[in-house]
Amino acid sequence: MQRYLETQDYRIKMLENELALMKTKLAELQNKPAVNVEKIEYKFDQLKVETLEGTLNIGLNPSDLSNIEELAINSANPPLQPYVFPNRQQFVEDVSASIAAEMDELIQDTAEQQRENLDPSFHQLIKSDIEKQLSQRVSLYLDQTSQTERSPHLLEQVKEKISERIKSDITQSIRNFIQSSSNTTGGNS
């Protein structure tokens, strides 16, 4: 019972922190002036792309949705229960840092496999975009850990499994980015 209460107390504190963060962000957004964009006309024959900016999505992205025939929630499966343990935040930070340390190599290896020579600005764009998403992705995969793996003596195995899954996601995302940027620029990197 004591452990259950500690777990619930921990979850409440995490939710309170998230709520405070959201309130702060909401206040910031409300204080920003509204942006009004009038009619924009483009003359595509005069359009020149100097920089390519955007978001590199790890995992499922909107363009993948056209390939999915049906996305259904199985009501027989209970919703995900957060995997809460005493050093969870440190665990998430450790896994994120471990993957971030390998990021340059992952990007370079994937580019070489795709036979592309990435511009340093693209390399940095990919790296910073993925690093922003790492902690959230580690937490998501941690919460998806099966009940049978949720044991203190299995944490190292869970860490390896999550790391490999994220590295696989990153590699696939980089491939997609390189392919889309190659298609956009006509195959020139």
Coordinates of C-alpha atoms in Angstrom, one line a residue:
M1 CA 0.0 0.0 0.0
Q2 CA 2.9 2.3 0.9
R3 CA 4.5 1.7 -2.5
Y4 CA 1.2 2.4 -4.3
L5 CA 0.9 5.7 -2.4
E6 CA 4.5 6.7 -3.2
T7 CA 3.8 5.9 -6.9
Q8 CA 0.6 7.9 -6.9
D9 CA 2.4 10.8 -5.1
Y10 CA 5.1 10.7 -7.7
R11 CA 2.6 10.7 -10.6
I12 CA 0.8 13.6 -9.0
K13 CA 4.0 15.6 -8.6
M14 CA 4.9 15.0 -12.3
L15 CA 1.4 16.0 -13.4
E16 CA 1.6 19.2 -11.3
N17 CA 5.0 20.0 -12.9
E18 CA 3.6 19.5 -16.4
L19 CA 0.5 21.6 -15.6
A20 CA 2.7 24.4 -14.3
L21 CA 4.8 24.2 -17.5
M22 CA 1.7 24.2 -19.7
K23 CA 0.3 27.2 -17.8
T24 CA 3.5 29.1 -18.4
K25 CA 3.6 28.3 -22.1
L26 CA -0.1 29.2 -22.4
A27 CA 0.6 32.6 -20.8
E28 CA 3.5 33.2 -23.1
L29 CA 1.4 32.3 -26.1
Q30 CA -1.4 34.6 -25.0
N31 CA 1.0 37.5 -24.5
K32 CA 2.4 37.2 -28.0
P33 CA 0.7 39.4 -30.6
A34 CA -1.4 37.6 -33.1
V35 CA 0.0 37.2 -36.6
N36 CA -2.1 38.2 -39.5
V37 CA -1.0 36.9 -42.9
E38 CA -2.6 38.6 -45.9
K39 CA -2.7 37.2 -49.3
I40 CA 0.6 35.8 -50.5
E41 CA 1.3 35.3 -54.2
Y42 CA 4.2 33.2 -55.4
K43 CA 5.8 33.2 -58.8
F44 CA 7.3 29.8 -58.8
D45 CA 9.5 30.5 -61.8
Q46 CA 11.3 33.1 -59.7
L47 CA 11.4 31.0 -56.5
K48 CA 14.9 30.2 -55.2
V49 CA 15.4 28.0 -52.1
E50 CA 18.4 29.0 -50.1
T51 CA 17.8 27.1 -46.9
L52 CA 15.7 24.1 -46.1
E53 CA 14.1 24.2 -42.7
G54 CA 11.4 22.1 -41.0
T55 CA 10.9 19.3 -38.6
L56 CA 12.2 15.8 -39.0
N57 CA 9.7 13.4 -37.4
I58 CA 10.8 10.2 -35.7
G59 CA 8.4 7.4 -36.2
L60 CA 5.0 7.9 -37.7
N61 CA 4.4 11.1 -39.7
P62 CA 1.5 12.6 -41.6
S63 CA 2.8 11.3 -45.0
D64 CA 2.8 7.8 -43.7
L65 CA -0.9 7.9 -42.9
S66 CA -1.8 7.6 -46.6
N67 CA -0.3 4.1 -46.5
I68 CA -2.2 2.9 -43.5
E69 CA -5.5 1.2 -44.4
E70 CA -7.0 1.3 -40.9
L71 CA -5.8 2.6 -37.6
A72 CA -8.0 1.1 -34.9
I73 CA -7.7 1.1 -31.2
N74 CA -8.3 -2.3 -29.7
S75 CA -10.7 -1.8 -26.8
A76 CA -9.7 -5.1 -25.3
N77 CA -6.2 -3.7 -24.5
P78 CA -6.1 -1.4 -21.5
P79 CA -4.5 2.0 -21.9
L80 CA -0.8 2.4 -21.3
Q81 CA 0.2 2.7 -17.7
P82 CA 3.2 4.8 -17.1
Y83 CA 6.3 2.9 -16.0
V84 CA 7.1 4.7 -12.8
F85 CA 10.2 3.9 -10.8
P86 CA 12.4 5.9 -8.4
N87 CA 15.2 7.0 -10.9
R88 CA 13.0 7.2 -14.0
Q89 CA 14.0 10.8 -14.9
Q90 CA 17.7 9.9 -14.6
F91 CA 17.1 6.7 -16.7
V92 CA 15.5 8.9 -19.5
E93 CA 18.3 11.4 -19.4
D94 CA 21.0 8.6 -19.5
V95 CA 19.4 6.9 -22.5
S96 CA 18.9 10.2 -24.3
A97 CA 22.5 11.2 -23.6
S98 CA 23.8 7.9 -24.9
I99 CA 21.9 8.2 -28.1
A100 CA 22.8 11.9 -28.5
A101 CA 26.5 10.9 -28.2
E102 CA 26.1 8.5 -31.2
M103 CA 24.0 11.0 -33.3
D104 CA 26.8 12.2 -35.6
E105 CA 27.8 8.7 -36.4
L106 CA 24.2 7.6 -37.0
I107 CA 23.6 10.5 -39.3
Q108 CA 26.8 10.0 -41.2
D109 CA 26.4 6.2 -41.5
T110 CA 22.9 6.6 -42.8
A111 CA 23.9 9.2 -45.3
E112 CA 26.7 7.0 -46.6
Q113 CA 24.3 4.0 -46.9
Q114 CA 22.0 6.3 -49.0
R115 CA 25.1 7.4 -51.0
E116 CA 24.5 11.0 -50.1
N117 CA 27.0 13.6 -49.0
L118 CA 25.0 15.7 -46.5
D119 CA 25.7 19.4 -46.3
P120 CA 26.9 20.3 -42.8
S121 CA 23.9 22.6 -42.2
F122 CA 21.5 19.6 -43.0
H123 CA 23.6 17.4 -40.7
Q124 CA 23.2 20.0 -37.9
L125 CA 19.5 20.5 -38.6
I126 CA 18.8 16.8 -38.4
K127 CA 20.9 16.4 -35.2
S128 CA 19.3 19.3 -33.3
D129 CA 15.8 18.3 -34.4
I130 CA 16.2 14.7 -33.2
E131 CA 17.8 15.7 -30.0
K132 CA 14.8 17.9 -29.2
Q133 CA 12.6 14.8 -29.4
L134 CA 14.8 12.2 -27.6
S135 CA 13.6 12.5 -24.0
Q136 CA 9.9 12.4 -25.1
R137 CA 10.6 9.4 -27.3
V138 CA 12.5 7.5 -24.5
S139 CA 9.6 8.2 -22.1
L140 CA 7.0 7.0 -24.6
Y141 CA 8.9 3.7 -25.3
L142 CA 9.5 3.3 -21.5
D143 CA 5.8 3.5 -20.9
Q144 CA 5.2 0.9 -23.7
T145 CA 7.4 -1.6 -21.8
S146 CA 5.5 -4.8 -21.2
Q147 CA 4.5 -5.6 -17.6
T148 CA 6.7 -8.7 -17.6
E149 CA 9.8 -6.4 -18.3
R150 CA 9.0 -3.9 -15.6
S151 CA 11.4 -5.2 -13.0
P152 CA 14.5 -3.4 -11.5
H153 CA 16.8 -6.2 -12.5
L154 CA 15.6 -5.9 -16.2
L155 CA 16.2 -2.2 -16.5
E156 CA 19.5 -2.6 -18.4
Q157 CA 17.7 -4.9 -21.0
V158 CA 14.9 -2.3 -21.3
K159 CA 17.5 0.4 -21.8
E160 CA 19.1 -1.5 -24.6
K161 CA 15.8 -2.3 -26.2
I162 CA 14.6 1.3 -26.1
S163 CA 18.0 2.5 -27.5
E164 CA 17.9 0.1 -30.4
R165 CA 14.3 1.0 -31.2
I166 CA 15.1 4.7 -31.2
K167 CA 18.2 4.3 -33.3
S168 CA 16.1 2.3 -35.8
D169 CA 13.5 5.1 -35.8
I170 CA 16.3 7.7 -36.3
T171 CA 17.9 5.8 -39.2
Q172 CA 14.5 5.5 -40.9
S173 CA 13.7 9.1 -40.4
I174 CA 17.1 10.2 -41.8
R175 CA 16.5 8.0 -44.8
N176 CA 13.1 9.6 -45.4
F177 CA 14.6 13.0 -45.0
I178 CA 17.4 12.4 -47.4
Q179 CA 15.0 10.9 -50.0
S180 CA 12.6 13.8 -49.7
S181 CA 15.4 16.4 -49.9
S182 CA 16.9 14.6 -52.9
N183 CA 13.5 14.6 -54.6
T184 CA 13.0 18.3 -53.7
T185 CA 16.4 19.3 -55.0
G186 CA 16.4 17.0 -58.0
G187 CA 19.0 14.6 -56.6
N188 CA 21.6 17.2 -55.7
S189 CA 22.8 17.2 -52.1

